[in-house]
PDB file of C-alpha atoms and ligand atoms in Angstrom:
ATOM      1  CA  UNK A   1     -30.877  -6.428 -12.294  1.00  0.00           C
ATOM      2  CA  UNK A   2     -29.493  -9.918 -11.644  1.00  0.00           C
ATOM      3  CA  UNK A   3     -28.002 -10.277 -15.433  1.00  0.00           C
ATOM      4  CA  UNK A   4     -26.127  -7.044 -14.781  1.00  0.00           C
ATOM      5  CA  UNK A   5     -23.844  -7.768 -11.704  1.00  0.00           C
ATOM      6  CA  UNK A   6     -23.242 -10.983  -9.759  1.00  0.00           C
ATOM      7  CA  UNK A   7     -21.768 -11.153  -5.729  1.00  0.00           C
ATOM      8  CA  UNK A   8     -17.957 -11.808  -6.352  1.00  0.00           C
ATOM      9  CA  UNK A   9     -16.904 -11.211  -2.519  1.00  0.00           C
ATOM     10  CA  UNK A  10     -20.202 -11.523  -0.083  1.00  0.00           C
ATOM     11  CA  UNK A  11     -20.060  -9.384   3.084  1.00  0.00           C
ATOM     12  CA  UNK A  12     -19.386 -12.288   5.501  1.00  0.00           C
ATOM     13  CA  UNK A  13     -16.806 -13.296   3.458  1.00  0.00           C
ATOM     14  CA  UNK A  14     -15.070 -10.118   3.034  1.00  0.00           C
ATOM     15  CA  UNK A  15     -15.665  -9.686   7.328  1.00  0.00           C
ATOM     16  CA  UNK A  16     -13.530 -12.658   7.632  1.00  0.00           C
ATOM     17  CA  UNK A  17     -10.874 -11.621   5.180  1.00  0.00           C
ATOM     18  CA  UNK A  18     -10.597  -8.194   6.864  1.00  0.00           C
ATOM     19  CA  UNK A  19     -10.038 -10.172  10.304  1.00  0.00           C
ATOM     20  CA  UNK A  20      -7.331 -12.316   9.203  1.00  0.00           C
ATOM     21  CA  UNK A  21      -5.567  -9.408   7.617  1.00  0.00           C
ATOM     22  CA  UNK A  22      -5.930  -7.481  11.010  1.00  0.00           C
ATOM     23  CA  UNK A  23      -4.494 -10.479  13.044  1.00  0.00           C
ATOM     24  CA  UNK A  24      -1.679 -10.337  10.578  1.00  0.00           C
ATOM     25  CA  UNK A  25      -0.774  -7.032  10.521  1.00  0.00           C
ATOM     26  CA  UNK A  26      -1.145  -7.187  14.519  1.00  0.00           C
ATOM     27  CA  UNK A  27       1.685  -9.728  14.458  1.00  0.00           C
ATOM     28  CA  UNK A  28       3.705  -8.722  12.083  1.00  0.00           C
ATOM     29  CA  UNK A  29       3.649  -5.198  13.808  1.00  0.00           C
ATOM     30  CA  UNK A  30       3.930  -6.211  17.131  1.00  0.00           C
ATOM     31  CA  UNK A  31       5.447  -3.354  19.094  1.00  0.00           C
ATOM     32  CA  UNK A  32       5.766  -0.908  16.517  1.00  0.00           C
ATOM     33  CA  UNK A  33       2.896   2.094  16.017  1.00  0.00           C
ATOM     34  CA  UNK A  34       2.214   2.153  11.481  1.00  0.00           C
ATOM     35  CA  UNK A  35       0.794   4.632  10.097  1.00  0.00           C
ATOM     36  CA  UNK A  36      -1.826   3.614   7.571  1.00  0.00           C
ATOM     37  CA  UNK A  37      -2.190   5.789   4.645  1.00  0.00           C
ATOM     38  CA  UNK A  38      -5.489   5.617   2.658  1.00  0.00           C
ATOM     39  CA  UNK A  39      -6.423   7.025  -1.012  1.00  0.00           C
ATOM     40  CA  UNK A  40      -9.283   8.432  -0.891  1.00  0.00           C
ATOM     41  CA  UNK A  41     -12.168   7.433  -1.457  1.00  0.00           C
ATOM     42  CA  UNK A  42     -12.378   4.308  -2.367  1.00  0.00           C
ATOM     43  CA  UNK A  43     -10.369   2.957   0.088  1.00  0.00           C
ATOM     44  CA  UNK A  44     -12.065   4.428   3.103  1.00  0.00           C
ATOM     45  CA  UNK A  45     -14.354   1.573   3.622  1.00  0.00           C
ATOM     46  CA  UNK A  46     -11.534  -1.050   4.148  1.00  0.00           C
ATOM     47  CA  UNK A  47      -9.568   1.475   6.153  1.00  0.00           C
ATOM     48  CA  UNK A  48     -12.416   1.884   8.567  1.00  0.00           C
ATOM     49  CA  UNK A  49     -12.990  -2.135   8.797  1.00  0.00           C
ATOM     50  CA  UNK A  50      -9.486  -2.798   8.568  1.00  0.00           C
ATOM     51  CA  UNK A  51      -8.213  -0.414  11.524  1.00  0.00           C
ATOM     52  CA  UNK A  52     -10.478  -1.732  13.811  1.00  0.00           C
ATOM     53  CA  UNK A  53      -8.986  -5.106  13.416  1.00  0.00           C
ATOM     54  CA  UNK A  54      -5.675  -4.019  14.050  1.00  0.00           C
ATOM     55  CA  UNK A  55      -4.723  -4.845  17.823  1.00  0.00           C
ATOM     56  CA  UNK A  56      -2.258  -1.393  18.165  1.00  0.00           C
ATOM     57  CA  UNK A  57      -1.905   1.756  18.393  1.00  0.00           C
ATOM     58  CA  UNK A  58      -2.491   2.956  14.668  1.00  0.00           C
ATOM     59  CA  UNK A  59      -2.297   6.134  13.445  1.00  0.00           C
ATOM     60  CA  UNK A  60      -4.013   6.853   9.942  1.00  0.00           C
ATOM     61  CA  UNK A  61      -3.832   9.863   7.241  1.00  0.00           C
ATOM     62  CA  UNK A  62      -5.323  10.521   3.726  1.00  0.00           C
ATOM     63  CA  UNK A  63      -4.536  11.535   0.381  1.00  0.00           C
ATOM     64  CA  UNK A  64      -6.391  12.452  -2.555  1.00  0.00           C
ATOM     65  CA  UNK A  65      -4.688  12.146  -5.860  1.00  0.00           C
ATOM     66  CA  UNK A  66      -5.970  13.043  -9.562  1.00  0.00           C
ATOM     67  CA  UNK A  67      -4.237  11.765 -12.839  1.00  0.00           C
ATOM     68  CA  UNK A  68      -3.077  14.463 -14.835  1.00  0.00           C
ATOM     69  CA  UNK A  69      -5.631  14.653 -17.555  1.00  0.00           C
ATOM     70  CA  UNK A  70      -6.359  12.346 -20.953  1.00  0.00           C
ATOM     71  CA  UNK A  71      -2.844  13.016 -22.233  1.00  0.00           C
ATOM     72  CA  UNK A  72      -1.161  11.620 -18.717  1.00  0.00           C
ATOM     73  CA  UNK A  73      -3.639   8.456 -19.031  1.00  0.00           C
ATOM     74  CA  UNK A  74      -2.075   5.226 -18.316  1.00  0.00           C
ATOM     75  CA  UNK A  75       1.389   6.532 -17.159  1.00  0.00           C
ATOM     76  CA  UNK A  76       0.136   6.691 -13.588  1.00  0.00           C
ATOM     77  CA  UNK A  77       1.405   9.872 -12.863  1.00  0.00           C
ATOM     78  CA  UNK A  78      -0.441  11.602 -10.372  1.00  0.00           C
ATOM     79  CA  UNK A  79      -1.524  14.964  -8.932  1.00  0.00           C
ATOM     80  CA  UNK A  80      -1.794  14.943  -5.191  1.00  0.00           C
ATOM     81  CA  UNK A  81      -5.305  16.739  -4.493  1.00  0.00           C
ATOM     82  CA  UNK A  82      -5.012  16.700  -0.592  1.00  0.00           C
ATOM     83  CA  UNK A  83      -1.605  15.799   0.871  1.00  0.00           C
ATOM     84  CA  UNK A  84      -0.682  14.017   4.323  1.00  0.00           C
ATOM     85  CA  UNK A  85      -1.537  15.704   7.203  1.00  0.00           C
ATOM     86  CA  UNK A  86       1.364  14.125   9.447  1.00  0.00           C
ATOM     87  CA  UNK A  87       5.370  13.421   8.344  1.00  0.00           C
ATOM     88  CA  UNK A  88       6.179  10.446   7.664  1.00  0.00           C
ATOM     89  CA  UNK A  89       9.558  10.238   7.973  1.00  0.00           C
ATOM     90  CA  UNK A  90      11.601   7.858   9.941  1.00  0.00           C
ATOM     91  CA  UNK A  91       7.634   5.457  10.179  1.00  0.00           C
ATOM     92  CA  UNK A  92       6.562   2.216   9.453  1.00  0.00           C
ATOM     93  CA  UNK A  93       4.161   3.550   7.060  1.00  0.00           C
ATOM     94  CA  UNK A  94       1.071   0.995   5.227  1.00  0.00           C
ATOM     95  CA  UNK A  95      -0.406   2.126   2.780  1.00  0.00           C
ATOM     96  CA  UNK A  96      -4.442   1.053   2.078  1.00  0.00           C
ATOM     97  CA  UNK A  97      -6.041   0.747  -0.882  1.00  0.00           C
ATOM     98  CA  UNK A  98      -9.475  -0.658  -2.223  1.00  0.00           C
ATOM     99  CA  UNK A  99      -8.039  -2.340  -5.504  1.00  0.00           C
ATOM    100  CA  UNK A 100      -4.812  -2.236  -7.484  1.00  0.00           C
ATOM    101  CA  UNK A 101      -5.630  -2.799 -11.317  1.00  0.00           C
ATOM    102  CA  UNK A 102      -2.542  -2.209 -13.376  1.00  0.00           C
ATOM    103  CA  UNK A 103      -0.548  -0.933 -10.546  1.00  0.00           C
ATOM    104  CA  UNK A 104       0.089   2.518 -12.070  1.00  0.00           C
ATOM    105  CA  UNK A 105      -1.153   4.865  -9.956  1.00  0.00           C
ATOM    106  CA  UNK A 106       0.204   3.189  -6.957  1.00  0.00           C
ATOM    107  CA  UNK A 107       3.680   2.912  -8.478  1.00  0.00           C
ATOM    108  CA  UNK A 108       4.180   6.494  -8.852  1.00  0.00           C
ATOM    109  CA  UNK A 109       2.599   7.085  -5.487  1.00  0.00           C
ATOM    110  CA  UNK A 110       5.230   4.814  -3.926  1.00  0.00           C
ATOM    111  CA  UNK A 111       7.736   6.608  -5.408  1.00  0.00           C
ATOM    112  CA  UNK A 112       6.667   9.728  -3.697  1.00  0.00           C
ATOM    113  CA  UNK A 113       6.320   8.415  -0.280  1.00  0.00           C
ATOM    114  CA  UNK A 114       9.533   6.388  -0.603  1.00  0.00           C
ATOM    115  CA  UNK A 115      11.125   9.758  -0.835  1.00  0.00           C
ATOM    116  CA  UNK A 116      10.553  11.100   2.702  1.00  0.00           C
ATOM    117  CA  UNK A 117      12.148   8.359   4.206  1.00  0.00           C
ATOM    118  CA  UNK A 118       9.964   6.536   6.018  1.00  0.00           C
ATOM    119  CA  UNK A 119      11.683   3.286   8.138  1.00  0.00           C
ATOM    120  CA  UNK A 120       9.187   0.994   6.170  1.00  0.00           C
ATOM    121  CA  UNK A 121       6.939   1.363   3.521  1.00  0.00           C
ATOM    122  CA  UNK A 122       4.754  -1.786   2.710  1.00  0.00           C
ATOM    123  CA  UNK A 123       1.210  -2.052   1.509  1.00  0.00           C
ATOM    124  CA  UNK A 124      -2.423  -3.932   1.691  1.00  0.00           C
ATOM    125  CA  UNK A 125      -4.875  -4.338  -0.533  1.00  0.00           C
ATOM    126  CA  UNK A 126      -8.176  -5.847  -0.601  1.00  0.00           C
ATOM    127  CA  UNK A 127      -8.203  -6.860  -4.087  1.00  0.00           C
ATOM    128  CA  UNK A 128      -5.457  -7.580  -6.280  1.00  0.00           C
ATOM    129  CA  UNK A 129      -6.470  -7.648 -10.204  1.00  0.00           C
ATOM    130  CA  UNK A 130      -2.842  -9.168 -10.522  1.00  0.00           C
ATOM    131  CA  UNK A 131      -3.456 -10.268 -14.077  1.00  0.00           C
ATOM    132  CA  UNK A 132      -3.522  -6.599 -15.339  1.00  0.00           C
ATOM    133  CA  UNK A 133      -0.512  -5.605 -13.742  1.00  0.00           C
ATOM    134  CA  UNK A 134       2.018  -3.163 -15.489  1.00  0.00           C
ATOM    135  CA  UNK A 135       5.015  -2.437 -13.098  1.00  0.00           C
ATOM    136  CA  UNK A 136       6.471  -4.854 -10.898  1.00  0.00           C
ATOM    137  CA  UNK A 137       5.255  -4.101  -7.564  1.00  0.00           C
ATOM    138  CA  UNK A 138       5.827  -5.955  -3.856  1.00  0.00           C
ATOM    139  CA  UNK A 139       2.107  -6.175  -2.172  1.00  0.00           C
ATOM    140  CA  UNK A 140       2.465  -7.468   1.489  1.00  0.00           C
ATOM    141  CA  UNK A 141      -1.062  -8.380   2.085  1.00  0.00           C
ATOM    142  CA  UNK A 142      -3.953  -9.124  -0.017  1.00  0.00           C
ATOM    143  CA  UNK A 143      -7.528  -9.561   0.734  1.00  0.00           C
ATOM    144  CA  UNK A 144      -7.960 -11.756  -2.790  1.00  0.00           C
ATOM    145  CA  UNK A 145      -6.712 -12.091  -5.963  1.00  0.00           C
ATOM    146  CA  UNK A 146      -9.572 -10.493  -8.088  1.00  0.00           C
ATOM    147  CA  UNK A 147     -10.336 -11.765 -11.646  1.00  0.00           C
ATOM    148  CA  UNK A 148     -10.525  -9.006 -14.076  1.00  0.00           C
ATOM    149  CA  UNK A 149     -13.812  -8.079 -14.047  1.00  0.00           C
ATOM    150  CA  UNK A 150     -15.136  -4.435 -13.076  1.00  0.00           C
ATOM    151  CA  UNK A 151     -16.086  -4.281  -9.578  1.00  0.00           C
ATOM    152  CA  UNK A 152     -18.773  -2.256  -7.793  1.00  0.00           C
ATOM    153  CA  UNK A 153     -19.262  -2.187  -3.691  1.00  0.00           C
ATOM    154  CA  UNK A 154     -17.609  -1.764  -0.261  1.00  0.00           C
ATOM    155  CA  UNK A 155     -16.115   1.661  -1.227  1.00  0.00           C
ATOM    156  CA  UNK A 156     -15.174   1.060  -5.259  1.00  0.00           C
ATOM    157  CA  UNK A 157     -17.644   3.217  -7.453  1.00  0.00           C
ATOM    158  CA  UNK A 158     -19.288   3.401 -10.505  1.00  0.00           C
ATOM    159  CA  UNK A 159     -19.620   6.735 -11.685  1.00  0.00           C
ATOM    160  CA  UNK A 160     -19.474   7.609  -7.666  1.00  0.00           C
ATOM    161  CA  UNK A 161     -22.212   5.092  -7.243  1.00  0.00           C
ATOM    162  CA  UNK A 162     -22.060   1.753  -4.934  1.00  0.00           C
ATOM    163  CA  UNK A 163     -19.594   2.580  -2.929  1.00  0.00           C
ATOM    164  CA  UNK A 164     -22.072   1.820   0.144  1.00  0.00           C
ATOM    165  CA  UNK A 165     -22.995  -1.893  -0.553  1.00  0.00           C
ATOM    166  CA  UNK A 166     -21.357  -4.201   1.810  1.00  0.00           C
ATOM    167  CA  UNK A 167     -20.566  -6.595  -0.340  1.00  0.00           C
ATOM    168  CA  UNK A 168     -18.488  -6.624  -3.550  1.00  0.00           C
ATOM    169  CA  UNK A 169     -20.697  -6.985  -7.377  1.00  0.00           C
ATOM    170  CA  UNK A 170     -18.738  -8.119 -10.553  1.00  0.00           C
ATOM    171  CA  UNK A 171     -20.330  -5.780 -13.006  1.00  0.00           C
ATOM    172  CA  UNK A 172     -21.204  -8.767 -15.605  1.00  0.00           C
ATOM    173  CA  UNK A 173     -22.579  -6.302 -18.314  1.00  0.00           C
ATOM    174  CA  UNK A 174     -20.767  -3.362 -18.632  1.00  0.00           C
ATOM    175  CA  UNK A 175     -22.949  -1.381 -21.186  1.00  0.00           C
ATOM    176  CA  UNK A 176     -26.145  -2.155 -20.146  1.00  0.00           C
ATOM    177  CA  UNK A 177     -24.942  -0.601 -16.369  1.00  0.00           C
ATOM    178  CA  UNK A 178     -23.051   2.426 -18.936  1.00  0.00           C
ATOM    179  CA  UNK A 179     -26.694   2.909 -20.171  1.00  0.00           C
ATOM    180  CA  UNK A 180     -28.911   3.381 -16.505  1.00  0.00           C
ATOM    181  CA  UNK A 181     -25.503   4.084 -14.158  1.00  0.00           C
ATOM    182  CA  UNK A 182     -28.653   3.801 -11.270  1.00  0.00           C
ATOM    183  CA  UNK A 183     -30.083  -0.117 -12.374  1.00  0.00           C
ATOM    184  CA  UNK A 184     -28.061  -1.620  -9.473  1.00  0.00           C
ATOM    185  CA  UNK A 185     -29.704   0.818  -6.971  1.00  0.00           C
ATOM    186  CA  UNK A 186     -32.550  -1.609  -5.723  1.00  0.00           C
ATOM    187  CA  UNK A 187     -29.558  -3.785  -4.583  1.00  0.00           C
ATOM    188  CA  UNK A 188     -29.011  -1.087  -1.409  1.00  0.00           C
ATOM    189  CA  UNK A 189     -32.365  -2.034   0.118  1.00  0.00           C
ATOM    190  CA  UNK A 190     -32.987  -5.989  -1.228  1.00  0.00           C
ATOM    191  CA  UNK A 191     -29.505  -6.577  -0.284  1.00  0.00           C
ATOM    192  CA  UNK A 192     -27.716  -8.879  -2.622  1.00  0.00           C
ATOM    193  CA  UNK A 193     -28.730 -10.391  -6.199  1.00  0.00           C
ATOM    194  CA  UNK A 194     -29.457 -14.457  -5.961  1.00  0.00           C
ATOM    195  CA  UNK A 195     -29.835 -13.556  -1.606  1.00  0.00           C
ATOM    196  CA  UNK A 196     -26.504 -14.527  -0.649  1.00  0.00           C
TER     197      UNK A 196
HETATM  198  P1  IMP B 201      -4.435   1.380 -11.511  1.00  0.00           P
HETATM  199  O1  IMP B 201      -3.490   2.541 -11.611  1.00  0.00           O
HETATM  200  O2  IMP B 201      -4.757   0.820 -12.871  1.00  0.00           O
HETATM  201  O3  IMP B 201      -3.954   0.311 -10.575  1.00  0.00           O
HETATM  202  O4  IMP B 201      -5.807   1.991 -11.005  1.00  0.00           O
HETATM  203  C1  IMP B 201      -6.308   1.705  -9.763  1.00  0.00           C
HETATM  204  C2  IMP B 201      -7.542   2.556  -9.482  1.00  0.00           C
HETATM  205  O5  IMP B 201      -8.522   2.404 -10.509  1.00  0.00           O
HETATM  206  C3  IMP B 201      -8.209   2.072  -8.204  1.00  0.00           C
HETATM  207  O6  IMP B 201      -7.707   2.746  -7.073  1.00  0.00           O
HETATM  208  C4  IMP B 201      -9.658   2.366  -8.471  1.00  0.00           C
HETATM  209  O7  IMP B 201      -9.965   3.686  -8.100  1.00  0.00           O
HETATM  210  C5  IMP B 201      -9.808   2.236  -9.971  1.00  0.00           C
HETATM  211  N1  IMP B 201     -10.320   0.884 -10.332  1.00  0.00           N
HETATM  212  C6  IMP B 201      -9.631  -0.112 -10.937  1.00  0.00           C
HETATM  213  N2  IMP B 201     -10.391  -1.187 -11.152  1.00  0.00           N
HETATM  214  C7  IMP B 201     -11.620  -0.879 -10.657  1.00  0.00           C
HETATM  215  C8  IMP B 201     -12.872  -1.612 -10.574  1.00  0.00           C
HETATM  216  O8  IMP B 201     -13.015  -2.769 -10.997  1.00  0.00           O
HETATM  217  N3  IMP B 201     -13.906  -0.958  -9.981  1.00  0.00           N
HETATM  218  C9  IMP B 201     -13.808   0.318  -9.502  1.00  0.00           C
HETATM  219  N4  IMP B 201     -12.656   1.040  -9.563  1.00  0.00           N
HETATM  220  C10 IMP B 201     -11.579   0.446 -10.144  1.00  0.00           C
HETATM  221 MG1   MG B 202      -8.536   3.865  -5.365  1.00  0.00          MG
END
């Protein structure tokens, strides 16, 4: 199991990151109420953490977005599955997300919440795979600068697996993990590989 995935972030680690980027946001905030927009569903995990280290009064909402099919691929553009629930308009509006890889989808998902006008648009990420970016994009906080390496835990899937480990796996052998999506498993009850 230990050959197929290694601990990239460990869950203390990732605790402490989540803290400082609370105390930032806190700060940087001060006296303003953002609302912090999550896709779903990877980034539900650092949402949850990541609220609760914010020191005002937050509001958050949720989309769910699709890409439009094989021919679409790589473009970014997106389908929005589930929609905001409040207006943004005239907010100071974060938006969440687990991981930005080439920066596609995110992009052309900025581009449709730049267009209701809210006061501030800005977002936070816990991992930034910055090598593998496509567009130019401004990220105001980043949990870490990830290598490029697929990554399993703390919300981010494989095949809809992992996203309940605490702590964040580079996937070190892709095909043999293609072959038994469900060899990482064991990893939810011995915790993590090499007992970090
Ligand atoms: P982008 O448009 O290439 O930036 O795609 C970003 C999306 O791809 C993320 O929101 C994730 O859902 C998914 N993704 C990218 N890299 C990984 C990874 O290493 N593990 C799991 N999901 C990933
Ligand atoms: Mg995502």
């Amino acid at each position: 199991m230990s050959d197929l995935a290694s601990v990239l972030y460990g869950e203390d680690e990732i605790r402490a990151r989540v803290g400082e980027l609370g105390r930032d946001i806190t700060r940087d905030y001060a006296g303003r109420s953002p609302v912090l927009i999550s896709v779903l569903k990877g980034g539900v995990v650092f949402l949850s953490d990541l609220f609760r280290a914010i020191q005002l009064p937050v509001r958050i909402d949720f989309m769910s977005i699709s890409s439009y099919g094989a021919g679409a691929e790589g473009s970014g553009v997106v389908r929005i599955l589930k929609d905001l629930d409040q207006d943004i308009g005239g907010e100071d509006v974060l938006v969440v997300e687990d991981i930005i890889d080439t920066g596609l989808t995110l992009s052309y998902l900025l581009s449709a919440l730049r267009a209701r006008d809210p006061k501030s648009l800005e977002v936070c990420t816990l991992l930034d795979k910055s090598v593998r970016r496509i567009p130019p994009l401004e990220i105001r906080y980043r949990g870490f600068d990830c290598p490029d390496s697929f990554v399993v835990g703390y919300g981010l899937d494989y095949r809809e697996r992992y996203r309940n480990l605490p702590f964040i796996l580079a996937v070190d052998d892709q095909t043999g993990l293609a072959e038994n999506p469900d060899a990482l498993a064991g990893l939810l009850t011995e915790g993590p590989p090499g007992g970090i």
